[in-house]
Amino acid sequence: AAQTEASLAALIERHLSFIVRRRKRGAAGPGFLHSLAYTLQVGRAALPVRLAVVASDLDSLIEKLEATLNGELPEGCHRGGARERSRTFDLLREEPSAARAFLRELIERGRLERVAELWAHGVYVDWSRLNREYRPSVVHAPTYPFARERHFIDVEPEVVATSIERASRIES
């Protein structure tokens, strides 16, 4: 999840690079995909621009992330936004207890595609329900690509000089 589409694309690139490097080093064993998913579900903020990917193995995940970067939306990928307006998603957001019951049912029935789609469109998901048998470990994962913008306040030189003069009088 990200604040903007550009940030989401940068984040996808970071994750893709991270996963490929881990696999090349032999550091992406059998539990890695599950632990990475868990880390991203519970250790990251659910920001407005979202991508949910349902993948059964690393090869599938890599393919889907690459396709997404190329502007495609392959099967198992769901893009959306927490601020999207859809009557169905609005109903689920407005009725949290009904949404929780519905999500619990989807999870129990193994309908991860639906859970991913709902989350991508802004519905809150209690991810701990997916990992009831055991808790996967948290892994190091790429962080959010903050925009590299600088912000300055324009102040007239005489205002700065007056402020410095006043401050020096106070200190004396």
PDB file of C-alpha atoms in Angstrom:
ATOM      1  CA  ALA A   1       0.000   0.000   0.000  1.00  0.00           C
ATOM      2  CA  ALA A   2       1.152   3.535  -0.717  1.00  0.00           C
ATOM      3  CA  GLN A   3      -0.006   7.146  -0.759  1.00  0.00           C
ATOM      4  CA  THR A   4       0.222   7.536  -4.557  1.00  0.00           C
ATOM      5  CA  GLU A   5       0.355   5.379  -7.681  1.00  0.00           C
ATOM      6  CA  ALA A   6       3.978   6.451  -8.242  1.00  0.00           C
ATOM      7  CA  SER A   7       4.934   5.425  -4.714  1.00  0.00           C
ATOM      8  CA  LEU A   8       3.166   2.090  -5.166  1.00  0.00           C
ATOM      9  CA  ALA A   9       5.131   1.433  -8.380  1.00  0.00           C
ATOM     10  CA  ALA A  10       8.387   2.280  -6.583  1.00  0.00           C
ATOM     11  CA  LEU A  11       7.421  -0.019  -3.725  1.00  0.00           C
ATOM     12  CA  ILE A  12       6.615  -2.871  -6.115  1.00  0.00           C
ATOM     13  CA  GLU A  13      10.041  -2.403  -7.744  1.00  0.00           C
ATOM     14  CA  ARG A  14      11.720  -2.503  -4.321  1.00  0.00           C
ATOM     15  CA  HIS A  15       9.884  -5.671  -3.334  1.00  0.00           C
ATOM     16  CA  LEU A  16      10.599  -7.355  -6.642  1.00  0.00           C
ATOM     17  CA  SER A  17      14.312  -6.573  -6.403  1.00  0.00           C
ATOM     18  CA  PHE A  18      14.380  -7.686  -2.760  1.00  0.00           C
ATOM     19  CA  ILE A  19      12.699 -11.036  -3.508  1.00  0.00           C
ATOM     20  CA  VAL A  20      14.929 -11.784  -6.508  1.00  0.00           C
ATOM     21  CA  ARG A  21      18.096 -10.977  -4.486  1.00  0.00           C
ATOM     22  CA  ARG A  22      16.955 -13.183  -1.577  1.00  0.00           C
ATOM     23  CA  ARG A  23      16.239 -16.073  -3.918  1.00  0.00           C
ATOM     24  CA  LYS A  24      19.621 -15.742  -5.681  1.00  0.00           C
ATOM     25  CA  ARG A  25      21.404 -15.834  -2.297  1.00  0.00           C
ATOM     26  CA  GLY A  26      19.441 -18.922  -1.302  1.00  0.00           C
ATOM     27  CA  ALA A  27      17.779 -16.961   1.514  1.00  0.00           C
ATOM     28  CA  ALA A  28      14.218 -17.540   0.352  1.00  0.00           C
ATOM     29  CA  GLY A  29      13.450 -20.942   1.815  1.00  0.00           C
ATOM     30  CA  PRO A  30      10.055 -22.640   2.074  1.00  0.00           C
ATOM     31  CA  GLY A  31       8.673 -20.365   4.806  1.00  0.00           C
ATOM     32  CA  PHE A  32       9.941 -17.119   3.276  1.00  0.00           C
ATOM     33  CA  LEU A  33       6.846 -16.351   1.169  1.00  0.00           C
ATOM     34  CA  HIS A  34       4.526 -16.916   4.127  1.00  0.00           C
ATOM     35  CA  SER A  35       6.715 -14.800   6.436  1.00  0.00           C
ATOM     36  CA  LEU A  36       6.995 -12.012   3.851  1.00  0.00           C
ATOM     37  CA  ALA A  37       3.216 -11.962   3.402  1.00  0.00           C
ATOM     38  CA  TYR A  38       2.724 -11.863   7.173  1.00  0.00           C
ATOM     39  CA  THR A  39       5.241  -9.020   7.547  1.00  0.00           C
ATOM     40  CA  LEU A  40       3.517  -6.947   4.861  1.00  0.00           C
ATOM     41  CA  GLN A  41       0.072  -7.657   6.309  1.00  0.00           C
ATOM     42  CA  VAL A  42       0.748  -6.759   9.937  1.00  0.00           C
ATOM     43  CA  GLY A  43       3.907  -4.662   9.839  1.00  0.00           C
ATOM     44  CA  ARG A  44       2.907  -2.013   7.325  1.00  0.00           C
ATOM     45  CA  ALA A  45       0.295   0.714   7.282  1.00  0.00           C
ATOM     46  CA  ALA A  46      -2.768   0.171   5.100  1.00  0.00           C
ATOM     47  CA  LEU A  47      -2.414   3.268   2.928  1.00  0.00           C
ATOM     48  CA  PRO A  48      -4.945   4.478   0.334  1.00  0.00           C
ATOM     49  CA  VAL A  49      -3.428   3.104  -2.924  1.00  0.00           C
ATOM     50  CA  ARG A  50      -3.323  -0.687  -2.682  1.00  0.00           C
ATOM     51  CA  LEU A  51      -2.164  -3.820  -4.445  1.00  0.00           C
ATOM     52  CA  ALA A  52      -3.000  -7.277  -3.087  1.00  0.00           C
ATOM     53  CA  VAL A  53      -1.318 -10.317  -4.639  1.00  0.00           C
ATOM     54  CA  VAL A  54      -2.337 -13.914  -4.030  1.00  0.00           C
ATOM     55  CA  ALA A  55       0.553 -16.202  -4.985  1.00  0.00           C
ATOM     56  CA  SER A  56       1.338 -19.802  -4.094  1.00  0.00           C
ATOM     57  CA  ASP A  57       5.101 -19.607  -4.682  1.00  0.00           C
ATOM     58  CA  LEU A  58       7.929 -17.142  -5.332  1.00  0.00           C
ATOM     59  CA  ASP A  59       7.957 -17.685  -9.104  1.00  0.00           C
ATOM     60  CA  SER A  60       4.275 -16.819  -9.277  1.00  0.00           C
ATOM     61  CA  LEU A  61       4.779 -13.763  -7.071  1.00  0.00           C
ATOM     62  CA  ILE A  62       7.682 -12.506  -9.190  1.00  0.00           C
ATOM     63  CA  GLU A  63       5.678 -12.993 -12.415  1.00  0.00           C
ATOM     64  CA  LYS A  64       2.701 -11.120 -10.997  1.00  0.00           C
ATOM     65  CA  LEU A  65       4.785  -8.220  -9.693  1.00  0.00           C
ATOM     66  CA  GLU A  66       6.596  -7.889 -13.042  1.00  0.00           C
ATOM     67  CA  ALA A  67       3.294  -7.943 -14.934  1.00  0.00           C
ATOM     68  CA  THR A  68       1.860  -5.317 -12.592  1.00  0.00           C
ATOM     69  CA  LEU A  69       4.845  -3.044 -13.235  1.00  0.00           C
ATOM     70  CA  ASN A  70       4.148  -3.474 -16.970  1.00  0.00           C
ATOM     71  CA  GLY A  71       0.623  -2.141 -16.501  1.00  0.00           C
ATOM     72  CA  GLU A  72      -1.141  -5.501 -16.437  1.00  0.00           C
ATOM     73  CA  LEU A  73      -3.348  -6.887 -13.694  1.00  0.00           C
ATOM     74  CA  PRO A  74      -2.826 -10.646 -13.748  1.00  0.00           C
ATOM     75  CA  GLU A  75      -5.094 -13.160 -12.080  1.00  0.00           C
ATOM     76  CA  GLY A  76      -4.534 -13.097  -8.338  1.00  0.00           C
ATOM     77  CA  CYS A  77      -3.756  -9.371  -8.283  1.00  0.00           C
ATOM     78  CA  HIS A  78      -6.176  -6.779  -7.021  1.00  0.00           C
ATOM     79  CA  ARG A  79      -5.617  -3.033  -7.238  1.00  0.00           C
ATOM     80  CA  GLY A  80      -7.772  -0.522  -5.556  1.00  0.00           C
ATOM     81  CA  GLY A  81      -7.971   2.343  -3.212  1.00  0.00           C
ATOM     82  CA  ALA A  82      -9.239   2.764   0.282  1.00  0.00           C
ATOM     83  CA  ARG A  83     -11.063   5.890  -0.845  1.00  0.00           C
ATOM     84  CA  GLU A  84     -12.833   4.308  -3.824  1.00  0.00           C
ATOM     85  CA  ARG A  85     -16.558   4.782  -3.909  1.00  0.00           C
ATOM     86  CA  SER A  86     -18.499   1.622  -4.516  1.00  0.00           C
ATOM     87  CA  ARG A  87     -21.798   0.853  -2.853  1.00  0.00           C
ATOM     88  CA  THR A  88     -20.704  -2.698  -1.989  1.00  0.00           C
ATOM     89  CA  PHE A  89     -17.431  -1.623  -0.426  1.00  0.00           C
ATOM     90  CA  ASP A  90     -19.114   1.321   1.301  1.00  0.00           C
ATOM     91  CA  LEU A  91     -21.578  -1.085   2.912  1.00  0.00           C
ATOM     92  CA  LEU A  92     -18.783  -3.260   4.235  1.00  0.00           C
ATOM     93  CA  ARG A  93     -16.887  -0.231   5.562  1.00  0.00           C
ATOM     94  CA  GLU A  94     -20.045   1.172   7.187  1.00  0.00           C
ATOM     95  CA  GLU A  95     -20.981  -2.135   8.852  1.00  0.00           C
ATOM     96  CA  PRO A  96     -17.741  -3.357  10.474  1.00  0.00           C
ATOM     97  CA  SER A  97     -19.327  -6.214  12.455  1.00  0.00           C
ATOM     98  CA  ALA A  98     -21.008  -7.597   9.318  1.00  0.00           C
ATOM     99  CA  ALA A  99     -17.763  -7.140   7.385  1.00  0.00           C
ATOM    100  CA  ARG A 100     -15.810  -9.037  10.077  1.00  0.00           C
ATOM    101  CA  ALA A 101     -18.277 -11.921   9.971  1.00  0.00           C
ATOM    102  CA  PHE A 102     -18.180 -12.001   6.167  1.00  0.00           C
ATOM    103  CA  LEU A 103     -14.371 -11.905   6.113  1.00  0.00           C
ATOM    104  CA  ARG A 104     -14.152 -14.612   8.782  1.00  0.00           C
ATOM    105  CA  GLU A 105     -16.354 -16.823   6.586  1.00  0.00           C
ATOM    106  CA  LEU A 106     -14.214 -16.124   3.502  1.00  0.00           C
ATOM    107  CA  ILE A 107     -11.018 -16.939   5.394  1.00  0.00           C
ATOM    108  CA  GLU A 108     -12.451 -20.146   6.855  1.00  0.00           C
ATOM    109  CA  ARG A 109     -13.503 -21.235   3.353  1.00  0.00           C
ATOM    110  CA  GLY A 110     -10.046 -20.385   1.949  1.00  0.00           C
ATOM    111  CA  ARG A 111     -11.366 -17.658  -0.362  1.00  0.00           C
ATOM    112  CA  LEU A 112      -8.148 -15.611  -0.283  1.00  0.00           C
ATOM    113  CA  GLU A 113      -8.863 -14.004  -3.664  1.00  0.00           C
ATOM    114  CA  ARG A 114     -12.000 -12.389  -2.237  1.00  0.00           C
ATOM    115  CA  VAL A 115     -10.228 -11.315   0.963  1.00  0.00           C
ATOM    116  CA  ALA A 116      -7.453  -9.723  -1.117  1.00  0.00           C
ATOM    117  CA  GLU A 117      -9.970  -7.950  -3.337  1.00  0.00           C
ATOM    118  CA  LEU A 118     -11.857  -6.534  -0.362  1.00  0.00           C
ATOM    119  CA  TRP A 119      -8.659  -5.312   1.306  1.00  0.00           C
ATOM    120  CA  ALA A 120      -7.473  -3.709  -1.951  1.00  0.00           C
ATOM    121  CA  HIS A 121     -10.713  -1.729  -2.004  1.00  0.00           C
ATOM    122  CA  GLY A 122     -10.348  -0.428   1.530  1.00  0.00           C
ATOM    123  CA  VAL A 123     -12.087  -2.990   3.726  1.00  0.00           C
ATOM    124  CA  TYR A 124     -10.247  -3.663   7.004  1.00  0.00           C
ATOM    125  CA  VAL A 125      -8.930  -7.222   7.291  1.00  0.00           C
ATOM    126  CA  ASP A 126      -7.791  -8.811  10.559  1.00  0.00           C
ATOM    127  CA  TRP A 127      -4.812 -10.638   9.062  1.00  0.00           C
ATOM    128  CA  SER A 128      -4.141 -12.592  12.253  1.00  0.00           C
ATOM    129  CA  ARG A 129      -7.109 -14.814  11.311  1.00  0.00           C
ATOM    130  CA  LEU A 130      -5.096 -16.204   8.393  1.00  0.00           C
ATOM    131  CA  ASN A 131      -2.358 -17.481  10.690  1.00  0.00           C
ATOM    132  CA  ARG A 132      -4.242 -19.254  13.448  1.00  0.00           C
ATOM    133  CA  GLU A 133      -2.165 -22.456  13.500  1.00  0.00           C
ATOM    134  CA  TYR A 134       1.181 -20.723  13.898  1.00  0.00           C
ATOM    135  CA  ARG A 135       2.544 -17.225  13.664  1.00  0.00           C
ATOM    136  CA  PRO A 136       5.040 -16.748  10.830  1.00  0.00           C
ATOM    137  CA  SER A 137       8.182 -14.825  11.599  1.00  0.00           C
ATOM    138  CA  VAL A 138       8.577 -11.180  10.681  1.00  0.00           C
ATOM    139  CA  VAL A 139      11.241 -10.680   8.010  1.00  0.00           C
ATOM    140  CA  HIS A 140      13.193  -7.647   6.920  1.00  0.00           C
ATOM    141  CA  ALA A 141      11.364  -6.147   3.939  1.00  0.00           C
ATOM    142  CA  PRO A 142      11.748  -2.984   1.864  1.00  0.00           C
ATOM    143  CA  THR A 143      10.409   0.165   3.444  1.00  0.00           C
ATOM    144  CA  TYR A 144       8.093   2.787   2.009  1.00  0.00           C
ATOM    145  CA  PRO A 145       9.630   4.954  -0.753  1.00  0.00           C
ATOM    146  CA  PHE A 146       9.035   8.408   0.661  1.00  0.00           C
ATOM    147  CA  ALA A 147       8.970  11.208  -1.908  1.00  0.00           C
ATOM    148  CA  ARG A 148      12.234  13.108  -2.001  1.00  0.00           C
ATOM    149  CA  GLU A 149      10.728  16.546  -1.775  1.00  0.00           C
ATOM    150  CA  ARG A 150      12.128  19.452   0.151  1.00  0.00           C
ATOM    151  CA  HIS A 151       9.911  22.079   1.633  1.00  0.00           C
ATOM    152  CA  PHE A 152      11.104  25.533   2.628  1.00  0.00           C
ATOM    153  CA  ILE A 153       9.387  28.577   3.979  1.00  0.00           C
ATOM    154  CA  ASP A 154      10.190  31.791   2.143  1.00  0.00           C
ATOM    155  CA  VAL A 155      11.141  34.427   4.708  1.00  0.00           C
ATOM    156  CA  GLU A 156      12.268  37.925   3.934  1.00  0.00           C
ATOM    157  CA  PRO A 157      15.864  38.667   5.110  1.00  0.00           C
ATOM    158  CA  GLU A 158      14.759  41.606   7.271  1.00  0.00           C
ATOM    159  CA  VAL A 159      12.323  39.316   9.165  1.00  0.00           C
ATOM    160  CA  VAL A 160      15.176  36.907   9.901  1.00  0.00           C
ATOM    161  CA  ALA A 161      17.436  39.769  11.043  1.00  0.00           C
ATOM    162  CA  THR A 162      14.704  41.150  13.335  1.00  0.00           C
ATOM    163  CA  SER A 163      14.095  37.678  14.823  1.00  0.00           C
ATOM    164  CA  ILE A 164      17.808  37.156  15.479  1.00  0.00           C
ATOM    165  CA  GLU A 165      18.073  40.612  17.067  1.00  0.00           C
ATOM    166  CA  ARG A 166      15.096  39.917  19.376  1.00  0.00           C
ATOM    167  CA  ALA A 167      16.452  36.501  20.323  1.00  0.00           C
ATOM    168  CA  SER A 168      19.859  37.963  21.219  1.00  0.00           C
ATOM    169  CA  ARG A 169      18.172  40.580  23.466  1.00  0.00           C
ATOM    170  CA  ILE A 170      16.244  37.860  25.271  1.00  0.00           C
ATOM    171  CA  GLU A 171      19.429  35.851  25.905  1.00  0.00           C
ATOM    172  CA  SER A 172      21.282  38.897  27.333  1.00  0.00           C
TER     173      SER A 172
END
